[in-house]
Amino acid sequence: MEQVLCCCKVYISESRNKAALDAIEMAAKLYPEAPIVNKFEDVPYNRVGYTLVSKMGPDPNSTSPLKNAVFKMVEAAFQEIDLGRHCGSHPRLGVVDHICFHPLLGVSLDHVAGIAKSLAADVGSRLQVATFLYGAAHYEGRLLDSLRRQLGYFKPNATGNQWAGGPESETLPLSPDEGPPHAVHRKGIVVIGATRWVDNYNVPIFSNDMVTVQRIARRVSGRGGGLQSVQSAALAHGKGIIEVACNLLDTSKVGGNEVQVEVDRLARKEGLDVGVGYYTDLSQDKIIECYLKQLSS
């Protein structure tokens, strides 16, 4: 019988508070049918990404271990982390900055979009946090980068290209899809979506010249006339390093190797040295392999 698998990536604005991360991970373990198969911590960004996988039932509206596990993680994150005390060099809109569901095997995008919408309804009503939908989970299919721009995601609010503290105002520029019509200072807001598979690939550039690296990042991206299906941003990543952080929306067309070559080419023109890029998660195939190994053990 064919496996029917769905994946969820959960990005939380914290990597330095071990007690908080332990509590979040313990919450997920209440649903062993939806295990965490990968965890990626980034201290300069003060951000952690979790990848969970679960089998899916035929009805997206039925009880989903994956949705329940993610909800418990979100609930724990809000209990353990105060956005008002957070600081890091990665943009974020809330304690739980971003959640995305992806079909893996034998399941449709519409199916996982149903789970995303169900989770958003629970987060909005039960946790009272403004929640925004994107991708297949949104009725107009709006794009993540477009939503983030409208919400002011890419504008640092502290010196040194840092994001610090909670939202400056409770007023939101858009009406949320679920939850109260305002932001909560301690929690921020949540963005939840459903899309085809996305890889994240970051390339370090050894420089403190943010303007120049921003120009490189723009030229790498499809929006800037570069690699189609690539979204990119320049983010400070420790002393003397700025990363070109990329979302690869269609890995069958453009992968990390192509991004690496293009960043190298553009950086050489600017006289800058480039390091070896890296993925922030396992590949789609590797995630499936890790899940099946956990299941068999």
PDB file of C-alpha atoms in Angstrom:
ATOM      1  CA  MET A   1       0.000   0.000   0.000  1.00  0.00           C
ATOM      2  CA  GLU A   2       1.363   3.427  -0.947  1.00  0.00           C
ATOM      3  CA  GLN A   3       2.430   5.697   1.874  1.00  0.00           C
ATOM      4  CA  VAL A   4       0.378   8.885   2.187  1.00  0.00           C
ATOM      5  CA  LEU A   5       2.641  11.453   3.831  1.00  0.00           C
ATOM      6  CA  CYS A   6       2.502  15.148   4.659  1.00  0.00           C
ATOM      7  CA  CYS A   7       5.223  17.411   6.020  1.00  0.00           C
ATOM      8  CA  CYS A   8       5.069  20.567   8.129  1.00  0.00           C
ATOM      9  CA  LYS A   9       7.877  23.057   8.717  1.00  0.00           C
ATOM     10  CA  VAL A  10       7.617  25.199  11.842  1.00  0.00           C
ATOM     11  CA  TYR A  11       9.890  28.218  12.322  1.00  0.00           C
ATOM     12  CA  ILE A  12      10.166  29.653  15.826  1.00  0.00           C
ATOM     13  CA  SER A  13      11.896  32.887  16.805  1.00  0.00           C
ATOM     14  CA  GLU A  14      14.254  31.412  19.393  1.00  0.00           C
ATOM     15  CA  SER A  15      17.433  29.330  19.414  1.00  0.00           C
ATOM     16  CA  ARG A  16      19.250  30.422  22.568  1.00  0.00           C
ATOM     17  CA  ASN A  17      16.753  29.414  25.256  1.00  0.00           C
ATOM     18  CA  LYS A  18      17.222  25.661  25.679  1.00  0.00           C
ATOM     19  CA  ALA A  19      14.458  25.310  28.265  1.00  0.00           C
ATOM     20  CA  ALA A  20      11.952  26.870  25.883  1.00  0.00           C
ATOM     21  CA  LEU A  21      13.009  24.621  22.997  1.00  0.00           C
ATOM     22  CA  ASP A  22      12.851  21.549  25.263  1.00  0.00           C
ATOM     23  CA  ALA A  23       9.283  22.459  26.224  1.00  0.00           C
ATOM     24  CA  ILE A  24       8.289  22.918  22.573  1.00  0.00           C
ATOM     25  CA  GLU A  25       9.794  19.564  21.607  1.00  0.00           C
ATOM     26  CA  MET A  26       8.149  17.792  24.548  1.00  0.00           C
ATOM     27  CA  ALA A  27       4.791  19.191  23.396  1.00  0.00           C
ATOM     28  CA  ALA A  28       5.315  17.628  19.960  1.00  0.00           C
ATOM     29  CA  LYS A  29       6.056  14.250  21.538  1.00  0.00           C
ATOM     30  CA  LEU A  30       2.449  14.052  22.723  1.00  0.00           C
ATOM     31  CA  TYR A  31       1.770  12.921  19.134  1.00  0.00           C
ATOM     32  CA  PRO A  32       4.421  10.303  18.274  1.00  0.00           C
ATOM     33  CA  GLU A  33       2.612   9.594  14.993  1.00  0.00           C
ATOM     34  CA  ALA A  34       3.936  12.989  13.802  1.00  0.00           C
ATOM     35  CA  PRO A  35       7.612  13.008  14.835  1.00  0.00           C
ATOM     36  CA  ILE A  36      10.144  15.802  14.406  1.00  0.00           C
ATOM     37  CA  VAL A  37      12.511  14.438  11.740  1.00  0.00           C
ATOM     38  CA  ASN A  38      14.825  17.435  11.559  1.00  0.00           C
ATOM     39  CA  LYS A  39      15.783  20.437  13.679  1.00  0.00           C
ATOM     40  CA  PHE A  40      17.916  23.348  12.482  1.00  0.00           C
ATOM     41  CA  GLU A  41      19.113  25.913  15.038  1.00  0.00           C
ATOM     42  CA  ASP A  42      20.726  29.190  14.020  1.00  0.00           C
ATOM     43  CA  VAL A  43      22.147  31.254  16.879  1.00  0.00           C
ATOM     44  CA  PRO A  44      22.928  34.529  14.988  1.00  0.00           C
ATOM     45  CA  TYR A  45      19.422  34.497  13.562  1.00  0.00           C
ATOM     46  CA  ASN A  46      17.991  33.392  16.947  1.00  0.00           C
ATOM     47  CA  ARG A  47      15.681  31.061  15.069  1.00  0.00           C
ATOM     48  CA  VAL A  48      14.954  27.347  14.941  1.00  0.00           C
ATOM     49  CA  GLY A  49      13.233  25.318  12.252  1.00  0.00           C
ATOM     50  CA  TYR A  50      11.484  22.005  12.887  1.00  0.00           C
ATOM     51  CA  THR A  51      10.306  19.535  10.256  1.00  0.00           C
ATOM     52  CA  LEU A  52       7.534  17.104  11.180  1.00  0.00           C
ATOM     53  CA  VAL A  53       6.066  14.285   9.083  1.00  0.00           C
ATOM     54  CA  SER A  54       2.928  12.187   9.457  1.00  0.00           C
ATOM     55  CA  LYS A  55       0.711   9.786   7.563  1.00  0.00           C
ATOM     56  CA  MET A  56      -2.493  11.348   6.327  1.00  0.00           C
ATOM     57  CA  GLY A  57      -6.071  10.127   6.441  1.00  0.00           C
ATOM     58  CA  PRO A  58      -8.436  10.464   3.462  1.00  0.00           C
ATOM     59  CA  ASP A  59     -10.343  13.420   4.975  1.00  0.00           C
ATOM     60  CA  PRO A  60      -8.435  16.692   5.548  1.00  0.00           C
ATOM     61  CA  ASN A  61     -11.103  17.703   8.082  1.00  0.00           C
ATOM     62  CA  SER A  62     -10.588  14.602  10.206  1.00  0.00           C
ATOM     63  CA  THR A  63      -8.317  14.533  13.250  1.00  0.00           C
ATOM     64  CA  SER A  64      -4.728  14.990  12.096  1.00  0.00           C
ATOM     65  CA  PRO A  65      -1.802  13.987  14.337  1.00  0.00           C
ATOM     66  CA  LEU A  66       0.376  16.410  12.360  1.00  0.00           C
ATOM     67  CA  LYS A  67      -1.956  19.342  12.944  1.00  0.00           C
ATOM     68  CA  ASN A  68      -2.343  18.445  16.610  1.00  0.00           C
ATOM     69  CA  ALA A  69       1.419  18.133  17.137  1.00  0.00           C
ATOM     70  CA  VAL A  70       2.069  21.498  15.504  1.00  0.00           C
ATOM     71  CA  PHE A  71      -0.712  23.162  17.498  1.00  0.00           C
ATOM     72  CA  LYS A  72       0.825  21.900  20.751  1.00  0.00           C
ATOM     73  CA  MET A  73       4.233  23.239  19.674  1.00  0.00           C
ATOM     74  CA  VAL A  74       2.698  26.631  18.913  1.00  0.00           C
ATOM     75  CA  GLU A  75       0.893  26.667  22.242  1.00  0.00           C
ATOM     76  CA  ALA A  76       4.104  25.805  24.111  1.00  0.00           C
ATOM     77  CA  ALA A  77       6.092  28.424  22.186  1.00  0.00           C
ATOM     78  CA  PHE A  78       3.669  31.165  23.210  1.00  0.00           C
ATOM     79  CA  GLN A  79       3.896  30.042  26.828  1.00  0.00           C
ATOM     80  CA  GLU A  80       7.695  29.897  26.897  1.00  0.00           C
ATOM     81  CA  ILE A  81       8.828  32.793  24.684  1.00  0.00           C
ATOM     82  CA  ASP A  82       8.199  36.528  24.951  1.00  0.00           C
ATOM     83  CA  LEU A  83       8.664  38.265  21.587  1.00  0.00           C
ATOM     84  CA  GLY A  84       9.226  41.527  23.445  1.00  0.00           C
ATOM     85  CA  ARG A  85      12.549  40.143  24.696  1.00  0.00           C
ATOM     86  CA  HIS A  86      13.633  38.611  21.388  1.00  0.00           C
ATOM     87  CA  CYS A  87      16.505  39.884  19.260  1.00  0.00           C
ATOM     88  CA  GLY A  88      18.113  38.334  16.183  1.00  0.00           C
ATOM     89  CA  SER A  89      19.268  39.092  12.656  1.00  0.00           C
ATOM     90  CA  HIS A  90      16.511  37.142  10.919  1.00  0.00           C
ATOM     91  CA  PRO A  91      13.219  38.897  10.188  1.00  0.00           C
ATOM     92  CA  ARG A  92      10.169  37.619  12.049  1.00  0.00           C
ATOM     93  CA  LEU A  93       6.565  38.568  12.620  1.00  0.00           C
ATOM     94  CA  GLY A  94       5.943  36.583  15.770  1.00  0.00           C
ATOM     95  CA  VAL A  95       7.149  34.026  18.274  1.00  0.00           C
ATOM     96  CA  VAL A  96       5.964  31.399  15.785  1.00  0.00           C
ATOM     97  CA  ASP A  97       7.038  33.192  12.663  1.00  0.00           C
ATOM     98  CA  HIS A  98       6.043  30.803   9.891  1.00  0.00           C
ATOM     99  CA  ILE A  99       4.342  27.431   9.428  1.00  0.00           C
ATOM    100  CA  CYS A 100       4.090  25.676   6.080  1.00  0.00           C
ATOM    101  CA  PHE A 101       2.556  22.359   5.057  1.00  0.00           C
ATOM    102  CA  HIS A 102       3.877  20.395   2.059  1.00  0.00           C
ATOM    103  CA  PRO A 103       2.569  17.228   0.415  1.00  0.00           C
ATOM    104  CA  LEU A 104       5.207  14.473   0.360  1.00  0.00           C
ATOM    105  CA  LEU A 105       3.733  11.224  -0.976  1.00  0.00           C
ATOM    106  CA  GLY A 106       0.296  10.307  -2.289  1.00  0.00           C
ATOM    107  CA  VAL A 107      -1.450  13.425  -1.039  1.00  0.00           C
ATOM    108  CA  SER A 108      -2.726  16.490  -2.875  1.00  0.00           C
ATOM    109  CA  LEU A 109      -1.845  20.114  -2.218  1.00  0.00           C
ATOM    110  CA  ASP A 110      -5.543  20.824  -1.590  1.00  0.00           C
ATOM    111  CA  HIS A 111      -5.536  18.156   1.134  1.00  0.00           C
ATOM    112  CA  VAL A 112      -2.653  19.733   3.046  1.00  0.00           C
ATOM    113  CA  ALA A 113      -4.159  23.192   2.478  1.00  0.00           C
ATOM    114  CA  GLY A 114      -7.216  21.967   4.376  1.00  0.00           C
ATOM    115  CA  ILE A 115      -5.001  21.034   7.324  1.00  0.00           C
ATOM    116  CA  ALA A 116      -3.284  24.434   7.211  1.00  0.00           C
ATOM    117  CA  LYS A 117      -6.631  26.232   7.289  1.00  0.00           C
ATOM    118  CA  SER A 118      -7.849  24.064  10.156  1.00  0.00           C
ATOM    119  CA  LEU A 119      -4.684  24.814  12.151  1.00  0.00           C
ATOM    120  CA  ALA A 120      -5.041  28.545  11.454  1.00  0.00           C
ATOM    121  CA  ALA A 121      -8.615  28.482  12.747  1.00  0.00           C
ATOM    122  CA  ASP A 122      -7.478  26.802  15.974  1.00  0.00           C
ATOM    123  CA  VAL A 123      -4.533  29.171  16.498  1.00  0.00           C
ATOM    124  CA  GLY A 124      -6.752  32.180  15.869  1.00  0.00           C
ATOM    125  CA  SER A 125      -9.668  31.143  18.062  1.00  0.00           C
ATOM    126  CA  ARG A 126      -8.074  29.045  20.812  1.00  0.00           C
ATOM    127  CA  LEU A 127      -4.802  30.965  21.219  1.00  0.00           C
ATOM    128  CA  GLN A 128      -6.184  34.372  20.210  1.00  0.00           C
ATOM    129  CA  VAL A 129      -3.373  35.242  17.791  1.00  0.00           C
ATOM    130  CA  ALA A 130      -3.871  37.010  14.461  1.00  0.00           C
ATOM    131  CA  THR A 131      -3.159  34.447  11.734  1.00  0.00           C
ATOM    132  CA  PHE A 132      -2.563  35.003   8.013  1.00  0.00           C
ATOM    133  CA  LEU A 133      -2.836  32.368   5.273  1.00  0.00           C
ATOM    134  CA  TYR A 134      -0.911  32.071   2.013  1.00  0.00           C
ATOM    135  CA  GLY A 135      -0.365  29.694  -0.897  1.00  0.00           C
ATOM    136  CA  ALA A 136      -2.989  27.013  -1.467  1.00  0.00           C
ATOM    137  CA  ALA A 137      -4.412  27.714   2.012  1.00  0.00           C
ATOM    138  CA  HIS A 138      -5.478  31.223   0.949  1.00  0.00           C
ATOM    139  CA  TYR A 139      -8.553  31.747  -1.212  1.00  0.00           C
ATOM    140  CA  GLU A 140      -6.588  33.922  -3.673  1.00  0.00           C
ATOM    141  CA  GLY A 141      -3.369  31.881  -3.439  1.00  0.00           C
ATOM    142  CA  ARG A 142      -1.331  34.891  -2.362  1.00  0.00           C
ATOM    143  CA  LEU A 143       2.439  34.430  -2.196  1.00  0.00           C
ATOM    144  CA  LEU A 144       4.464  34.359   1.008  1.00  0.00           C
ATOM    145  CA  ASP A 145       6.921  37.067  -0.041  1.00  0.00           C
ATOM    146  CA  SER A 146       4.072  39.382  -1.057  1.00  0.00           C
ATOM    147  CA  LEU A 147       2.292  38.854   2.260  1.00  0.00           C
ATOM    148  CA  ARG A 148       5.501  39.458   4.178  1.00  0.00           C
ATOM    149  CA  ARG A 149       6.163  42.730   2.346  1.00  0.00           C
ATOM    150  CA  GLN A 150       2.682  43.965   3.183  1.00  0.00           C
ATOM    151  CA  LEU A 151       3.285  43.120   6.834  1.00  0.00           C
ATOM    152  CA  GLY A 152       6.659  44.902   6.961  1.00  0.00           C
ATOM    153  CA  TYR A 153       8.641  41.703   7.439  1.00  0.00           C
ATOM    154  CA  PHE A 154      11.840  42.775   5.679  1.00  0.00           C
ATOM    155  CA  LYS A 155      12.473  46.032   7.591  1.00  0.00           C
ATOM    156  CA  PRO A 156      14.924  45.735  10.536  1.00  0.00           C
ATOM    157  CA  ASN A 157      13.773  47.715  13.566  1.00  0.00           C
ATOM    158  CA  ALA A 158      17.062  47.811  15.524  1.00  0.00           C
ATOM    159  CA  THR A 159      20.682  48.809  14.898  1.00  0.00           C
ATOM    160  CA  GLY A 160      23.056  46.327  13.289  1.00  0.00           C
ATOM    161  CA  ASN A 161      20.380  44.981  10.920  1.00  0.00           C
ATOM    162  CA  GLN A 162      18.581  43.312  13.818  1.00  0.00           C
ATOM    163  CA  TRP A 163      14.954  42.627  14.622  1.00  0.00           C
ATOM    164  CA  ALA A 164      14.207  43.250  18.293  1.00  0.00           C
ATOM    165  CA  GLY A 165      11.140  43.283  20.507  1.00  0.00           C
ATOM    166  CA  GLY A 166       7.495  42.793  19.725  1.00  0.00           C
ATOM    167  CA  PRO A 167       5.375  44.733  17.227  1.00  0.00           C
ATOM    168  CA  GLU A 168       5.567  48.492  17.706  1.00  0.00           C
ATOM    169  CA  SER A 169       1.820  48.780  17.204  1.00  0.00           C
ATOM    170  CA  GLU A 170      -1.134  46.457  17.714  1.00  0.00           C
ATOM    171  CA  THR A 171      -2.649  47.820  14.504  1.00  0.00           C
ATOM    172  CA  LEU A 172      -2.240  45.539  11.478  1.00  0.00           C
ATOM    173  CA  PRO A 173      -1.954  46.741   7.852  1.00  0.00           C
ATOM    174  CA  LEU A 174      -4.088  43.778   6.714  1.00  0.00           C
ATOM    175  CA  SER A 175      -7.053  41.977   8.207  1.00  0.00           C
ATOM    176  CA  PRO A 176      -6.040  38.515   9.450  1.00  0.00           C
ATOM    177  CA  ASP A 177      -7.753  35.406   8.098  1.00  0.00           C
ATOM    178  CA  GLU A 178      -8.243  34.073  11.620  1.00  0.00           C
ATOM    179  CA  GLY A 179      -7.979  35.415  15.143  1.00  0.00           C
ATOM    180  CA  PRO A 180      -8.252  38.927  16.584  1.00  0.00           C
ATOM    181  CA  PRO A 181      -7.797  41.944  14.288  1.00  0.00           C
ATOM    182  CA  HIS A 182      -4.683  43.135  16.134  1.00  0.00           C
ATOM    183  CA  ALA A 183      -1.172  41.998  17.044  1.00  0.00           C
ATOM    184  CA  VAL A 184      -0.208  40.924  20.568  1.00  0.00           C
ATOM    185  CA  HIS A 185       3.089  42.412  21.742  1.00  0.00           C
ATOM    186  CA  ARG A 186       4.263  39.257  23.528  1.00  0.00           C
ATOM    187  CA  LYS A 187       3.278  36.891  20.702  1.00  0.00           C
ATOM    188  CA  GLY A 188       3.224  38.856  17.444  1.00  0.00           C
ATOM    189  CA  ILE A 189       1.317  37.218  14.594  1.00  0.00           C
ATOM    190  CA  VAL A 190       1.499  33.890  12.719  1.00  0.00           C
ATOM    191  CA  VAL A 191       1.719  33.121   8.990  1.00  0.00           C
ATOM    192  CA  ILE A 192       0.506  29.670   7.853  1.00  0.00           C
ATOM    193  CA  GLY A 193       0.591  28.296   4.317  1.00  0.00           C
ATOM    194  CA  ALA A 194       0.490  25.259   2.059  1.00  0.00           C
ATOM    195  CA  THR A 195       2.766  24.932  -0.981  1.00  0.00           C
ATOM    196  CA  ARG A 196       4.724  22.481  -3.052  1.00  0.00           C
ATOM    197  CA  TRP A 197       8.154  21.635  -1.694  1.00  0.00           C
ATOM    198  CA  VAL A 198      10.511  24.571  -0.937  1.00  0.00           C
ATOM    199  CA  ASP A 199      14.250  24.310  -0.176  1.00  0.00           C
ATOM    200  CA  ASN A 200      16.154  26.969   1.750  1.00  0.00           C
ATOM    201  CA  TYR A 201      19.764  27.591   0.700  1.00  0.00           C
ATOM    202  CA  ASN A 202      22.005  30.248   2.268  1.00  0.00           C
ATOM    203  CA  VAL A 203      25.307  31.523   0.864  1.00  0.00           C
ATOM    204  CA  PRO A 204      27.696  33.439   3.174  1.00  0.00           C
ATOM    205  CA  ILE A 205      29.509  36.488   1.844  1.00  0.00           C
ATOM    206  CA  PHE A 206      32.449  37.783   3.888  1.00  0.00           C
ATOM    207  CA  SER A 207      31.565  41.436   4.118  1.00  0.00           C
ATOM    208  CA  ASN A 208      29.975  44.098   6.315  1.00  0.00           C
ATOM    209  CA  ASP A 209      28.678  46.004   3.271  1.00  0.00           C
ATOM    210  CA  MET A 210      24.953  45.377   3.562  1.00  0.00           C
ATOM    211  CA  VAL A 211      24.051  47.624   0.613  1.00  0.00           C
ATOM    212  CA  THR A 212      26.286  45.697  -1.773  1.00  0.00           C
ATOM    213  CA  VAL A 213      25.104  42.273  -0.581  1.00  0.00           C
ATOM    214  CA  GLN A 214      21.495  43.435  -0.835  1.00  0.00           C
ATOM    215  CA  ARG A 215      22.200  44.328  -4.468  1.00  0.00           C
ATOM    216  CA  ILE A 216      23.640  40.844  -5.047  1.00  0.00           C
ATOM    217  CA  ALA A 217      20.647  39.203  -3.367  1.00  0.00           C
ATOM    218  CA  ARG A 218      18.243  41.202  -5.515  1.00  0.00           C
ATOM    219  CA  ARG A 219      20.062  40.238  -8.727  1.00  0.00           C
ATOM    220  CA  VAL A 220      20.033  36.559  -7.757  1.00  0.00           C
ATOM    221  CA  SER A 221      16.266  36.509  -7.317  1.00  0.00           C
ATOM    222  CA  GLY A 222      13.626  36.005  -9.963  1.00  0.00           C
ATOM    223  CA  ARG A 223      12.020  39.272  -8.854  1.00  0.00           C
ATOM    224  CA  GLY A 224      15.301  41.064  -9.634  1.00  0.00           C
ATOM    225  CA  GLY A 225      15.685  39.473 -13.059  1.00  0.00           C
ATOM    226  CA  GLY A 226      17.938  36.634 -11.905  1.00  0.00           C
ATOM    227  CA  LEU A 227      17.144  32.978 -11.265  1.00  0.00           C
ATOM    228  CA  GLN A 228      13.486  32.165 -11.763  1.00  0.00           C
ATOM    229  CA  SER A 229      11.714  30.498  -8.820  1.00  0.00           C
ATOM    230  CA  VAL A 230      14.292  31.952  -6.390  1.00  0.00           C
ATOM    231  CA  GLN A 231      13.450  34.438  -3.643  1.00  0.00           C
ATOM    232  CA  SER A 232      16.368  35.958  -1.747  1.00  0.00           C
ATOM    233  CA  ALA A 233      17.311  38.421   0.974  1.00  0.00           C
ATOM    234  CA  ALA A 234      20.567  39.705   2.482  1.00  0.00           C
ATOM    235  CA  LEU A 235      20.769  38.980   6.228  1.00  0.00           C
ATOM    236  CA  ALA A 236      23.570  39.702   8.713  1.00  0.00           C
ATOM    237  CA  HIS A 237      24.910  36.425  10.091  1.00  0.00           C
ATOM    238  CA  GLY A 238      27.526  37.175  12.709  1.00  0.00           C
ATOM    239  CA  LYS A 239      30.620  39.360  12.594  1.00  0.00           C
ATOM    240  CA  GLY A 240      31.825  40.053   9.073  1.00  0.00           C
ATOM    241  CA  ILE A 241      29.309  37.780   7.344  1.00  0.00           C
ATOM    242  CA  ILE A 242      26.164  38.603   5.422  1.00  0.00           C
ATOM    243  CA  GLU A 243      24.185  35.744   3.917  1.00  0.00           C
ATOM    244  CA  VAL A 244      22.224  35.634   0.715  1.00  0.00           C
ATOM    245  CA  ALA A 245      19.332  33.606   2.107  1.00  0.00           C
ATOM    246  CA  CYS A 246      17.249  31.955  -0.615  1.00  0.00           C
ATOM    247  CA  ASN A 247      13.926  30.195  -0.931  1.00  0.00           C
ATOM    248  CA  LEU A 248      14.062  27.750  -3.860  1.00  0.00           C
ATOM    249  CA  LEU A 249      10.467  27.422  -5.000  1.00  0.00           C
ATOM    250  CA  ASP A 250      11.034  24.883  -7.771  1.00  0.00           C
ATOM    251  CA  THR A 251      14.068  22.686  -7.144  1.00  0.00           C
ATOM    252  CA  SER A 252      13.526  20.860 -10.452  1.00  0.00           C
ATOM    253  CA  LYS A 253      14.513  24.123 -12.179  1.00  0.00           C
ATOM    254  CA  VAL A 254      16.950  25.788  -9.773  1.00  0.00           C
ATOM    255  CA  GLY A 255      18.820  24.179  -6.890  1.00  0.00           C
ATOM    256  CA  GLY A 256      21.564  25.164  -4.489  1.00  0.00           C
ATOM    257  CA  ASN A 257      24.348  24.596  -7.029  1.00  0.00           C
ATOM    258  CA  GLU A 258      22.905  27.139  -9.448  1.00  0.00           C
ATOM    259  CA  VAL A 259      22.434  29.659  -6.632  1.00  0.00           C
ATOM    260  CA  GLN A 260      26.014  29.128  -5.451  1.00  0.00           C
ATOM    261  CA  VAL A 261      27.429  29.744  -8.947  1.00  0.00           C
ATOM    262  CA  GLU A 262      25.368  32.896  -9.439  1.00  0.00           C
ATOM    263  CA  VAL A 263      26.235  34.379  -6.032  1.00  0.00           C
ATOM    264  CA  ASP A 264      29.930  33.615  -6.704  1.00  0.00           C
ATOM    265  CA  ARG A 265      29.735  35.364 -10.075  1.00  0.00           C
ATOM    266  CA  LEU A 266      28.001  38.478  -8.758  1.00  0.00           C
ATOM    267  CA  ALA A 267      30.189  38.724  -5.645  1.00  0.00           C
ATOM    268  CA  ARG A 268      33.401  38.511  -7.707  1.00  0.00           C
ATOM    269  CA  LYS A 269      32.237  41.549  -9.676  1.00  0.00           C
ATOM    270  CA  GLU A 270      31.982  43.406  -6.366  1.00  0.00           C
ATOM    271  CA  GLY A 271      35.373  42.148  -5.153  1.00  0.00           C
ATOM    272  CA  LEU A 272      33.849  40.089  -2.335  1.00  0.00           C
ATOM    273  CA  ASP A 273      34.752  36.606  -1.117  1.00  0.00           C
ATOM    274  CA  VAL A 274      32.053  33.939  -0.875  1.00  0.00           C
ATOM    275  CA  GLY A 275      31.812  30.872   1.360  1.00  0.00           C
ATOM    276  CA  VAL A 276      30.171  27.517   0.669  1.00  0.00           C
ATOM    277  CA  GLY A 277      26.406  27.636   0.924  1.00  0.00           C
ATOM    278  CA  TYR A 278      24.253  25.222   2.885  1.00  0.00           C
ATOM    279  CA  TYR A 279      20.707  23.922   3.092  1.00  0.00           C
ATOM    280  CA  THR A 280      18.775  24.590   6.292  1.00  0.00           C
ATOM    281  CA  ASP A 281      16.793  21.353   6.044  1.00  0.00           C
ATOM    282  CA  LEU A 282      17.105  17.854   4.653  1.00  0.00           C
ATOM    283  CA  SER A 283      16.020  17.157   1.091  1.00  0.00           C
ATOM    284  CA  GLN A 284      12.491  15.953   0.461  1.00  0.00           C
ATOM    285  CA  ASP A 285      13.696  12.395  -0.197  1.00  0.00           C
ATOM    286  CA  LYS A 286      15.899  12.389   2.909  1.00  0.00           C
ATOM    287  CA  ILE A 287      13.028  13.573   5.079  1.00  0.00           C
ATOM    288  CA  ILE A 288      10.870  10.696   3.864  1.00  0.00           C
ATOM    289  CA  GLU A 289      13.752   8.278   4.488  1.00  0.00           C
ATOM    290  CA  CYS A 290      14.304   9.577   8.037  1.00  0.00           C
ATOM    291  CA  TYR A 291      10.592   9.365   8.834  1.00  0.00           C
ATOM    292  CA  LEU A 292      10.343   5.760   7.614  1.00  0.00           C
ATOM    293  CA  LYS A 293      13.416   4.835   9.675  1.00  0.00           C
ATOM    294  CA  GLN A 294      11.876   6.378  12.792  1.00  0.00           C
ATOM    295  CA  LEU A 295       8.648   4.549  12.064  1.00  0.00           C
ATOM    296  CA  SER A 296      10.380   1.161  11.725  1.00  0.00           C
ATOM    297  CA  SER A 297      12.355   1.659  14.949  1.00  0.00           C
TER     298      SER A 297
END
